[in-house]
């Protein structure tokens, strides 16, 4: 992360009495010792807790970890079910990127003629950022099939899940896009328009490319959230990783399956988190380079 | 030659009674100005005298409150006029360059010809390379703007405007954001354009340059053109006391 260090190595001026004159080697030593102590205390608490043996057996038993990962004849594999999560968020992310962009652009169209469109875009973001995702899932997943309409009422649970995720996350992502669009200086649009480009051409070729570049880090952040929220689609009955872990736990009386599911989510989130960090760092470098020039 | 050629041709640019206010503040209080083809008109005056606003009105960046602006015989302030088409004929260069930072030099220059004039990539790039070569920027064609000096960026901005083959060029304090040693290269480009007969309306603080290049100098003060005439006259024997005072201040500051 881009935490701004306040430790000895980062302080610009040595302040007496705060150990800021510490040498590099000593700093490494101190940080190593404090790290070891920190984790030792946590481990000690976990081990010394009265129920620690039971927890170790219920959550971390190697046999169950492996068996829930791969599945048995009667219980689904958590890893296999996790592929459904991957499928859900992959499809959702593409649709969110498109729908959110449309909402953000519509919200920015000036002129009285477009007033109702702007209102719809604002109402949309207000509504779907306000309702908890799980309620949207219920409303879409159980409400739409209940309507009995040909075409929309007989889709799969996964499809309803994707629709709910797209509806909710597009509201967030639209705001991210909008922030990006507003961060592009008005003089850029003025320059484009002065060359004879239409409002739409200016948006498409000049404003949006710059806006999207700037919002990639917050966009990825939202997508990390989305990846985890695919677990909520299980409330509609889809057997994704968390639901598979639940099934395993209920029949084997062992919760190692939950640990497996958690690890899978972390595993797929880490690359995206590191990518976000790198993009933020790159953006920071660029802005500093720009400020110098 | 400039004056002679203008005979019989319609004026390149006509402003009649142009008024413009920002809220309570009236920035332009009735501007009348005629620019003949191939004429180079320099607008001088203190900051806040309305020079930039005047150029923005001609470019339709700012709508005028009243009055008429006619470019090449077409009234661009008429209701229902196609703003995008009008702007194709009027090139404008800004103080802050306003190049598109996500595009290379050649992309900056060819964007409008390709998207607005619907030129082929080959045709647009051919024209761009021709202009870049003429202004000594050919080796910068694939650079991004932030890799260029201020002077180079401003020259690219001029080329970008020229690529649309405008009939009038508006230059808004194009050297004000530049380090002193970079001013000359930009002025050189403008001088070259003037030599080719490009019609230009230039707002500038560079009095020496204005005296040098202008076929006519207009002194703006508080939203009015107080005095205009050939540069020799304005700079050596101005009639209006305000013009005299302004020029005295400029001379005192060592800018003329």
PDB file of C-alpha atoms in Angstrom, chain A residues 151-268:
ATOM      1  CA  UNK A 151     -38.271 -14.241 -21.342  1.00  0.00           C
ATOM      2  CA  UNK A 152     -37.257 -12.757 -18.004  1.00  0.00           C
ATOM      3  CA  UNK A 153     -38.919 -14.964 -15.401  1.00  0.00           C
ATOM      4  CA  UNK A 154     -37.407 -18.312 -16.306  1.00  0.00           C
ATOM      5  CA  UNK A 155     -33.683 -17.627 -16.122  1.00  0.00           C
ATOM      6  CA  UNK A 156     -31.176 -19.489 -13.964  1.00  0.00           C
ATOM      7  CA  UNK A 157     -30.344 -18.484 -10.391  1.00  0.00           C
ATOM      8  CA  UNK A 158     -26.840 -17.600 -11.513  1.00  0.00           C
ATOM      9  CA  UNK A 159     -28.251 -15.201 -14.107  1.00  0.00           C
ATOM     10  CA  UNK A 160     -30.415 -13.444 -11.526  1.00  0.00           C
ATOM     11  CA  UNK A 161     -27.379 -13.274  -9.272  1.00  0.00           C
ATOM     12  CA  UNK A 162     -25.340 -11.645 -12.014  1.00  0.00           C
ATOM     13  CA  UNK A 163     -28.147  -9.168 -12.747  1.00  0.00           C
ATOM     14  CA  UNK A 164     -28.329  -8.143  -9.083  1.00  0.00           C
ATOM     15  CA  UNK A 165     -24.550  -7.744  -8.805  1.00  0.00           C
ATOM     16  CA  UNK A 166     -24.419  -5.706 -12.003  1.00  0.00           C
ATOM     17  CA  UNK A 167     -27.272  -3.444 -10.847  1.00  0.00           C
ATOM     18  CA  UNK A 168     -25.687  -2.701  -7.471  1.00  0.00           C
ATOM     19  CA  UNK A 169     -22.062  -2.422  -8.508  1.00  0.00           C
ATOM     20  CA  UNK A 170     -22.801  -0.310 -11.584  1.00  0.00           C
ATOM     21  CA  UNK A 171     -24.164   2.354  -9.251  1.00  0.00           C
ATOM     22  CA  UNK A 172     -20.835   2.477  -7.393  1.00  0.00           C
ATOM     23  CA  UNK A 173     -18.675   2.245 -10.481  1.00  0.00           C
ATOM     24  CA  UNK A 174     -20.702   4.972 -12.244  1.00  0.00           C
ATOM     25  CA  UNK A 175     -19.744   7.334  -9.427  1.00  0.00           C
ATOM     26  CA  UNK A 176     -16.103   6.332  -9.819  1.00  0.00           C
ATOM     27  CA  UNK A 177     -16.281   7.103 -13.544  1.00  0.00           C
ATOM     28  CA  UNK A 178     -18.004  10.399 -12.836  1.00  0.00           C
ATOM     29  CA  UNK A 179     -15.268  11.452 -10.447  1.00  0.00           C
ATOM     30  CA  UNK A 180     -12.756  10.630 -13.179  1.00  0.00           C
ATOM     31  CA  UNK A 181     -14.631  12.614 -15.815  1.00  0.00           C
ATOM     32  CA  UNK A 182     -14.844  15.623 -13.526  1.00  0.00           C
ATOM     33  CA  UNK A 183     -11.130  15.411 -12.738  1.00  0.00           C
ATOM     34  CA  UNK A 184     -10.216  16.130 -16.378  1.00  0.00           C
ATOM     35  CA  UNK A 185      -9.644  19.866 -16.595  1.00  0.00           C
ATOM     36  CA  UNK A 186     -12.247  21.872 -18.529  1.00  0.00           C
ATOM     37  CA  UNK A 187      -9.504  23.304 -20.745  1.00  0.00           C
ATOM     38  CA  UNK A 188      -9.114  19.868 -22.334  1.00  0.00           C
ATOM     39  CA  UNK A 189     -12.713  19.929 -23.446  1.00  0.00           C
ATOM     40  CA  UNK A 190     -12.326  23.552 -24.551  1.00  0.00           C
ATOM     41  CA  UNK A 191      -9.319  22.639 -26.694  1.00  0.00           C
ATOM     42  CA  UNK A 192     -11.165  19.725 -28.292  1.00  0.00           C
ATOM     43  CA  UNK A 193     -14.278  21.784 -28.981  1.00  0.00           C
ATOM     44  CA  UNK A 194     -12.210  24.644 -30.416  1.00  0.00           C
ATOM     45  CA  UNK A 195     -10.899  22.216 -33.037  1.00  0.00           C
ATOM     46  CA  UNK A 196     -14.456  21.554 -34.145  1.00  0.00           C
ATOM     47  CA  UNK A 197     -14.995  18.277 -32.321  1.00  0.00           C
ATOM     48  CA  UNK A 198     -18.565  17.746 -31.185  1.00  0.00           C
ATOM     49  CA  UNK A 199     -19.405  17.324 -27.518  1.00  0.00           C
ATOM     50  CA  UNK A 200     -19.631  13.577 -27.996  1.00  0.00           C
ATOM     51  CA  UNK A 201     -16.332  13.389 -29.931  1.00  0.00           C
ATOM     52  CA  UNK A 202     -14.597  15.432 -27.266  1.00  0.00           C
ATOM     53  CA  UNK A 203     -15.925  13.096 -24.580  1.00  0.00           C
ATOM     54  CA  UNK A 204     -14.970   9.986 -26.499  1.00  0.00           C
ATOM     55  CA  UNK A 205     -11.491  10.926 -27.717  1.00  0.00           C
ATOM     56  CA  UNK A 206     -10.249  13.441 -25.168  1.00  0.00           C
ATOM     57  CA  UNK A 207     -12.083  13.337 -21.829  1.00  0.00           C
ATOM     58  CA  UNK A 208     -12.974   9.671 -21.305  1.00  0.00           C
ATOM     59  CA  UNK A 209      -9.557   8.183 -22.166  1.00  0.00           C
ATOM     60  CA  UNK A 210      -7.958  10.438 -19.543  1.00  0.00           C
ATOM     61  CA  UNK A 211     -10.751   9.887 -17.024  1.00  0.00           C
ATOM     62  CA  UNK A 212     -10.669   6.092 -17.275  1.00  0.00           C
ATOM     63  CA  UNK A 213      -6.889   5.998 -16.838  1.00  0.00           C
ATOM     64  CA  UNK A 214      -7.197   7.966 -13.628  1.00  0.00           C
ATOM     65  CA  UNK A 215      -9.896   5.794 -12.083  1.00  0.00           C
ATOM     66  CA  UNK A 216      -8.375   2.387 -12.747  1.00  0.00           C
ATOM     67  CA  UNK A 217      -7.114   1.995  -9.142  1.00  0.00           C
ATOM     68  CA  UNK A 218     -10.491   2.739  -7.492  1.00  0.00           C
ATOM     69  CA  UNK A 219     -12.194   0.603 -10.150  1.00  0.00           C
ATOM     70  CA  UNK A 220     -10.027  -2.389  -9.275  1.00  0.00           C
ATOM     71  CA  UNK A 221     -10.778  -1.753  -5.627  1.00  0.00           C
ATOM     72  CA  UNK A 222     -14.491  -2.052  -6.314  1.00  0.00           C
ATOM     73  CA  UNK A 223     -13.864  -5.240  -8.251  1.00  0.00           C
ATOM     74  CA  UNK A 224     -12.076  -6.802  -5.299  1.00  0.00           C
ATOM     75  CA  UNK A 225     -15.260  -6.149  -3.338  1.00  0.00           C
ATOM     76  CA  UNK A 226     -17.318  -7.659  -6.141  1.00  0.00           C
ATOM     77  CA  UNK A 227     -15.252 -10.849  -6.178  1.00  0.00           C
ATOM     78  CA  UNK A 228     -16.103 -11.483  -2.547  1.00  0.00           C
ATOM     79  CA  UNK A 229     -19.737 -10.518  -2.933  1.00  0.00           C
ATOM     80  CA  UNK A 230     -20.247 -13.271  -5.509  1.00  0.00           C
ATOM     81  CA  UNK A 231     -20.570 -15.476  -2.409  1.00  0.00           C
ATOM     82  CA  UNK A 232     -23.938 -13.828  -1.704  1.00  0.00           C
ATOM     83  CA  UNK A 233     -25.382 -15.300  -4.900  1.00  0.00           C
ATOM     84  CA  UNK A 234     -25.609 -18.533  -2.868  1.00  0.00           C
ATOM     85  CA  UNK A 235     -28.784 -17.180  -1.222  1.00  0.00           C
ATOM     86  CA  UNK A 236     -30.556 -17.884  -4.518  1.00  0.00           C
ATOM     87  CA  UNK A 237     -29.500 -21.542  -4.353  1.00  0.00           C
ATOM     88  CA  UNK A 238     -26.459 -21.554  -6.609  1.00  0.00           C
ATOM     89  CA  UNK A 239     -23.750 -23.839  -5.323  1.00  0.00           C
ATOM     90  CA  UNK A 240     -20.738 -21.571  -5.349  1.00  0.00           C
ATOM     91  CA  UNK A 241     -17.708 -21.842  -3.061  1.00  0.00           C
ATOM     92  CA  UNK A 242     -19.325 -20.668   0.183  1.00  0.00           C
ATOM     93  CA  UNK A 243     -22.442 -22.763  -0.349  1.00  0.00           C
ATOM     94  CA  UNK A 244     -20.303 -25.799  -1.194  1.00  0.00           C
ATOM     95  CA  UNK A 245     -18.323 -25.226   1.997  1.00  0.00           C
ATOM     96  CA  UNK A 246     -21.573 -25.023   3.945  1.00  0.00           C
ATOM     97  CA  UNK A 247     -22.778 -28.344   2.489  1.00  0.00           C
ATOM     98  CA  UNK A 248     -19.502 -29.992   3.381  1.00  0.00           C
ATOM     99  CA  UNK A 249     -19.540 -28.583   6.901  1.00  0.00           C
ATOM    100  CA  UNK A 250     -23.110 -29.676   7.504  1.00  0.00           C
ATOM    101  CA  UNK A 251     -22.559 -33.287   6.510  1.00  0.00           C
ATOM    102  CA  UNK A 252     -18.997 -33.808   7.852  1.00  0.00           C
ATOM    103  CA  UNK A 253     -19.379 -31.696  11.009  1.00  0.00           C
ATOM    104  CA  UNK A 254     -16.111 -30.013  10.104  1.00  0.00           C
ATOM    105  CA  UNK A 255     -15.523 -26.415   9.085  1.00  0.00           C
ATOM    106  CA  UNK A 256     -12.201 -26.851   7.277  1.00  0.00           C
ATOM    107  CA  UNK A 257     -14.219 -26.263   4.094  1.00  0.00           C
ATOM    108  CA  UNK A 258     -14.829 -22.654   5.158  1.00  0.00           C
ATOM    109  CA  UNK A 259     -11.108 -22.109   5.596  1.00  0.00           C
ATOM    110  CA  UNK A 260     -10.562 -23.545   2.130  1.00  0.00           C
ATOM    111  CA  UNK A 261     -13.171 -21.211   0.646  1.00  0.00           C
ATOM    112  CA  UNK A 262     -11.640 -18.233   2.461  1.00  0.00           C
ATOM    113  CA  UNK A 263      -8.184 -19.086   1.157  1.00  0.00           C
ATOM    114  CA  UNK A 264      -9.465 -19.362  -2.409  1.00  0.00           C
ATOM    115  CA  UNK A 265     -11.014 -15.893  -2.196  1.00  0.00           C
ATOM    116  CA  UNK A 266      -7.832 -14.435  -0.749  1.00  0.00           C
ATOM    117  CA  UNK A 267      -5.760 -16.178  -3.395  1.00  0.00           C
ATOM    118  CA  UNK A 268      -7.680 -14.599  -6.249  1.00  0.00           C
TER     119      UNK A 268
END
